[in-house]
């Protein structure tokens, strides 16, 4: 394929944005198709460094926690009041729809909301998206994106009880959350970097990138913990980074 599957990091702070940072948000592109997966605080600004927001083919929101979708409210403002765009498909859980509807007085016609869940498959242009349930206090969707024979798996937020199952087969890049210090494993439904590394190893993932990095935790220590478990080099998500999956 001339235009292979790529991932661009729009934001990678977990829980709240660090200085100059942005919360979770990723641009996934292939074959001329652009899908935004999560749209946390600060990501709409960064999105515009890579694509015209009006050309985004769909938005996916993994779950209702605000660090994953608050900028959807402002993307809707841009579409409705400035860009004159309507009917943009948004895929998310019922919980996210309910919360979004309280902040956005009318989702339609600007946003074409599709409530989705684990087991669903959605084709958006050149991208095939599949969703699975993670281990998190609210309904949370891991997202597998495939195109041109390559596969990206995004963990969204999850604890250690997540089993990717079918979604974890033949993954070229695992984009995995790493929110906790090792001493805090099991205290919240999130992963430590060590757990992310162990998960990548057990799945046989081709590469591992850590994201949802919580301000105040040393990312280089997290990288070392993940590499010790994965036994291979590990990348840290960084705003603006684009890589071929
Ligand atoms: Zn989060
Ligand atoms: Zn969460």
Coordinates of C-alpha atoms and ligand atoms in Angstrom, one line a residue:
X1 CA 0.0 0.0 0.0
X2 CA 1.3 3.5 -0.9
X3 CA -0.1 4.9 2.3
X4 CA 0.6 2.4 5.0
X5 CA -0.8 2.2 8.5
X6 CA 0.7 4.9 10.7
X7 CA 0.2 6.2 14.3
X8 CA 0.7 9.8 15.3
X9 CA 0.7 10.7 19.0
X10 CA -1.5 13.8 19.7
X11 CA -1.2 13.4 23.5
X12 CA 0.0 10.8 25.9
X13 CA -0.4 12.2 29.4
X14 CA -2.4 9.9 31.7
X15 CA -5.1 11.2 34.0
X16 CA -4.2 14.9 33.5
X17 CA -1.8 16.7 31.2
X18 CA 1.7 17.5 32.3
X19 CA 3.4 20.8 31.5
X20 CA 3.0 21.5 27.7
X21 CA 1.4 18.2 27.4
X22 CA -2.0 16.7 26.3
X23 CA -4.0 13.8 27.4
X24 CA -4.6 10.7 25.4
X25 CA -5.2 11.1 21.7
X26 CA -3.9 9.3 18.6
X27 CA -4.3 9.8 14.9
X28 CA -4.4 6.6 12.9
X29 CA -4.0 6.8 9.2
X30 CA -3.9 4.4 6.2
X31 CA -4.8 4.6 2.5
X32 CA -6.0 8.2 2.8
X33 CA -8.3 7.5 5.8
X34 CA -7.8 9.4 9.0
X35 CA -9.3 8.2 12.3
X36 CA -8.8 9.9 15.7
X37 CA -8.7 7.5 18.6
X38 CA -9.4 9.3 21.8
X39 CA -9.5 13.1 22.0
X40 CA -8.3 14.1 25.5
X41 CA -7.5 17.7 26.6
X42 CA -5.0 19.4 24.4
X43 CA -5.2 17.0 21.5
X44 CA -7.4 19.0 19.2
X45 CA -4.7 21.7 19.0
X46 CA -2.1 19.1 18.2
X47 CA -4.3 17.3 15.6
X48 CA -4.2 20.4 13.5
X49 CA -0.4 20.0 13.0
X50 CA -1.1 16.9 11.1
X51 CA -4.5 17.0 9.3
X52 CA -7.4 19.4 8.7
X53 CA -9.9 18.5 11.3
X54 CA -12.7 18.7 8.6
X55 CA -11.0 15.8 6.8
X56 CA -11.1 13.4 9.7
X57 CA -13.2 10.3 8.7
X58 CA -14.2 9.2 12.1
X59 CA -13.5 9.6 15.9
X60 CA -13.3 6.7 18.3
X61 CA -13.6 7.3 22.1
X62 CA -12.4 4.4 24.2
X63 CA -14.3 5.3 27.4
X64 CA -16.0 8.0 29.3
X65 CA -13.2 9.2 31.6
X66 CA -12.6 12.9 30.7
X67 CA -8.9 12.5 30.0
X68 CA -9.9 10.6 26.9
X69 CA -12.6 12.7 25.2
X70 CA -13.0 16.3 26.5
X71 CA -11.7 17.9 23.3
X72 CA -14.6 16.2 21.4
X73 CA -16.7 19.0 22.8
X74 CA -14.4 21.6 21.1
X75 CA -14.0 19.6 17.9
X76 CA -17.8 19.8 17.6
X77 CA -17.6 23.5 18.1
X78 CA -15.1 23.8 15.3
X79 CA -17.3 21.7 13.0
X80 CA -20.5 23.4 13.9
X81 CA -19.5 27.0 14.1
X82 CA -16.4 27.4 12.0
X83 CA -15.8 24.6 9.5
X84 CA -19.4 23.9 8.5
X85 CA -18.8 20.1 8.8
X86 CA -21.6 17.7 9.8
X87 CA -22.3 14.0 10.0
X88 CA -18.9 13.0 11.4
X89 CA -19.1 9.4 12.7
X90 CA -18.2 9.0 16.4
X91 CA -17.9 5.5 17.9
X92 CA -18.0 5.2 21.7
X93 CA -19.8 3.6 24.6
X94 CA -23.2 4.5 25.9
X95 CA -21.7 6.0 29.0
X96 CA -19.5 8.3 26.9
X97 CA -22.5 9.3 24.7
X98 CA -24.5 10.1 27.8
X99 CA -21.8 12.4 29.3
X100 CA -21.0 14.0 25.9
X101 CA -24.7 14.8 25.4
X102 CA -24.7 16.8 28.7
X103 CA -21.8 19.0 27.5
X104 CA -22.8 19.2 23.8
X105 CA -26.4 20.3 23.7
X106 CA -27.0 18.6 20.3
X107 CA -24.7 15.8 19.2
X108 CA -26.5 15.5 15.9
X109 CA -26.3 16.6 13.1
X110 CA -22.7 17.6 13.6
X111 CA -21.6 14.3 15.2
X112 CA -23.1 11.1 14.0
X113 CA -22.9 9.0 17.2
X114 CA -22.7 5.2 17.0
X115 CA -22.8 3.5 20.3
X116 CA -20.5 0.5 20.1
X117 CA -19.0 -2.1 22.3
X118 CA -16.8 -5.2 22.7
X119 CA -16.8 -7.5 19.7
X120 CA -17.9 -4.9 17.2
X121 CA -16.0 -4.4 13.9
X122 CA -16.2 -1.1 12.0
X123 CA -14.7 -0.4 8.6
X124 CA -13.8 3.3 8.0
X125 CA -12.3 3.7 4.6
X126 CA -9.0 1.8 4.5
X127 CA -9.1 1.0 8.2
X128 CA -10.7 -1.9 10.0
X129 CA -11.4 -1.2 13.6
X130 CA -12.2 -3.9 16.2
X131 CA -13.2 -3.3 19.8
X132 CA -12.7 -5.4 23.0
X133 CA -13.4 -4.8 26.6
X134 CA -10.6 -4.0 29.0
X135 CA -10.3 -4.2 32.8
X136 CA -11.3 -0.7 34.0
X137 CA -14.0 0.7 36.3
X138 CA -16.2 1.8 33.4
X139 CA -17.0 0.1 30.1
X140 CA -13.7 0.7 28.2
X141 CA -12.8 -0.4 24.7
X142 CA -9.4 -1.5 23.5
X143 CA -9.1 -0.6 19.8
X144 CA -7.4 -2.8 17.2
X145 CA -6.7 -1.0 13.9
X146 CA -5.8 -2.9 10.8
X147 CA -4.8 -2.0 7.3
X148 CA -2.6 -3.4 4.6
X149 CA -1.8 -6.5 6.6
X150 CA -0.5 -4.5 9.6
X151 CA -2.1 -4.3 13.1
X152 CA -2.0 -1.7 15.9
X153 CA -3.6 -2.5 19.3
X154 CA -4.3 0.3 21.7
X155 CA -5.0 -0.8 25.3
X156 CA -6.9 2.3 26.2
X157 CA -7.1 2.2 30.1
X158 CA -6.8 -1.2 31.7
X159 CA -5.9 -3.1 34.7
X160 CA -3.9 -6.4 34.8
X161 CA -7.0 -8.6 34.3
X162 CA -7.3 -7.6 30.6
X163 CA -7.0 -10.5 28.2
X164 CA -6.8 -9.1 24.6
X165 CA -7.8 -12.5 23.2
X166 CA -8.4 -12.3 19.4
X167 CA -7.5 -8.6 19.4
X168 CA -4.0 -9.6 20.5
X169 CA -3.1 -11.9 17.6
X170 CA -0.3 -10.8 15.3
X171 CA 0.0 -7.3 16.6
X172 CA 2.8 -5.3 15.1
X173 CA 2.6 -2.4 17.6
X174 CA 1.0 -2.5 21.0
X175 CA 0.3 1.0 22.3
X176 CA -0.1 0.3 25.9
X177 CA -1.0 2.4 28.9
X178 CA 1.6 2.5 31.8
X179 CA 0.1 4.6 34.6
X180 CA 1.4 3.0 37.8
X181 CA 4.6 2.7 39.7
X182 CA 5.5 -0.9 40.3
X183 CA 4.6 -0.6 44.0
X184 CA 1.1 0.5 43.0
X185 CA 0.3 -2.5 40.8
X186 CA -3.2 -3.7 41.6
X187 CA -4.3 -0.6 43.5
X188 CA -6.1 0.9 40.5
X189 CA -7.4 -0.7 37.3
X190 CA -4.3 0.5 35.4
X191 CA -1.0 -1.1 34.5
X192 CA 2.6 -0.5 35.5
X193 CA 5.2 -0.3 32.8
X194 CA 6.4 -3.7 34.0
X195 CA 3.0 -5.1 33.4
X196 CA 2.8 -3.5 30.0
X197 CA 6.1 -5.1 29.1
X198 CA 5.0 -8.5 30.3
X199 CA 1.7 -8.2 28.3
X200 CA 3.6 -7.3 25.2
X201 CA 5.9 -10.3 25.7
X202 CA 3.0 -12.7 26.3
X203 CA 1.2 -11.5 23.2
X204 CA 4.3 -11.6 21.1
X205 CA 3.7 -8.0 20.0
X206 CA 6.2 -6.8 17.4
X207 CA 6.9 -3.5 19.2
X208 CA 5.7 -1.8 22.4
X209 CA 5.1 1.9 22.9
X210 CA 4.1 3.1 26.4
X211 CA 1.5 5.8 26.8
X212 CA -0.9 7.3 29.3
X213 CA 2.2 8.4 31.2
X214 CA 1.2 10.1 34.4
X215 CA 3.0 13.4 35.2
X216 CA 5.4 12.9 38.1
X217 CA 6.5 9.4 37.3
X218 CA 9.9 9.2 35.5
X219 CA 9.2 7.9 32.0
X220 CA 12.8 6.6 31.6
X221 CA 12.4 4.5 34.7
X222 CA 9.2 3.2 33.2
X223 CA 10.9 2.4 29.9
X224 CA 13.6 0.4 31.8
X225 CA 10.9 -1.5 33.7
X226 CA 9.0 -2.3 30.5
X227 CA 12.2 -3.4 28.7
X228 CA 13.2 -5.7 31.5
X229 CA 9.8 -7.5 31.2
X230 CA 9.5 -7.3 27.4
X231 CA 13.2 -8.1 26.9
X232 CA 13.3 -5.8 23.9
X233 CA 13.6 -2.1 23.3
X234 CA 10.5 -0.1 24.3
X235 CA 9.4 3.3 22.9
X236 CA 7.8 6.1 24.9
X237 CA 4.9 8.0 23.4
X238 CA 5.7 11.6 22.7
X239 CA 3.5 14.3 21.2
X240 CA 4.0 14.6 17.4
X241 CA 5.7 11.3 17.0
X242 CA 4.6 9.5 13.9
X243 CA 5.5 5.9 13.2
X244 CA 4.7 3.3 10.6
X245 CA 2.9 0.4 12.2
Ligands
LIG1 ZN1 -7.1 7.6 31.3
LIG2 ZN1 -9.9 5.7 32.5

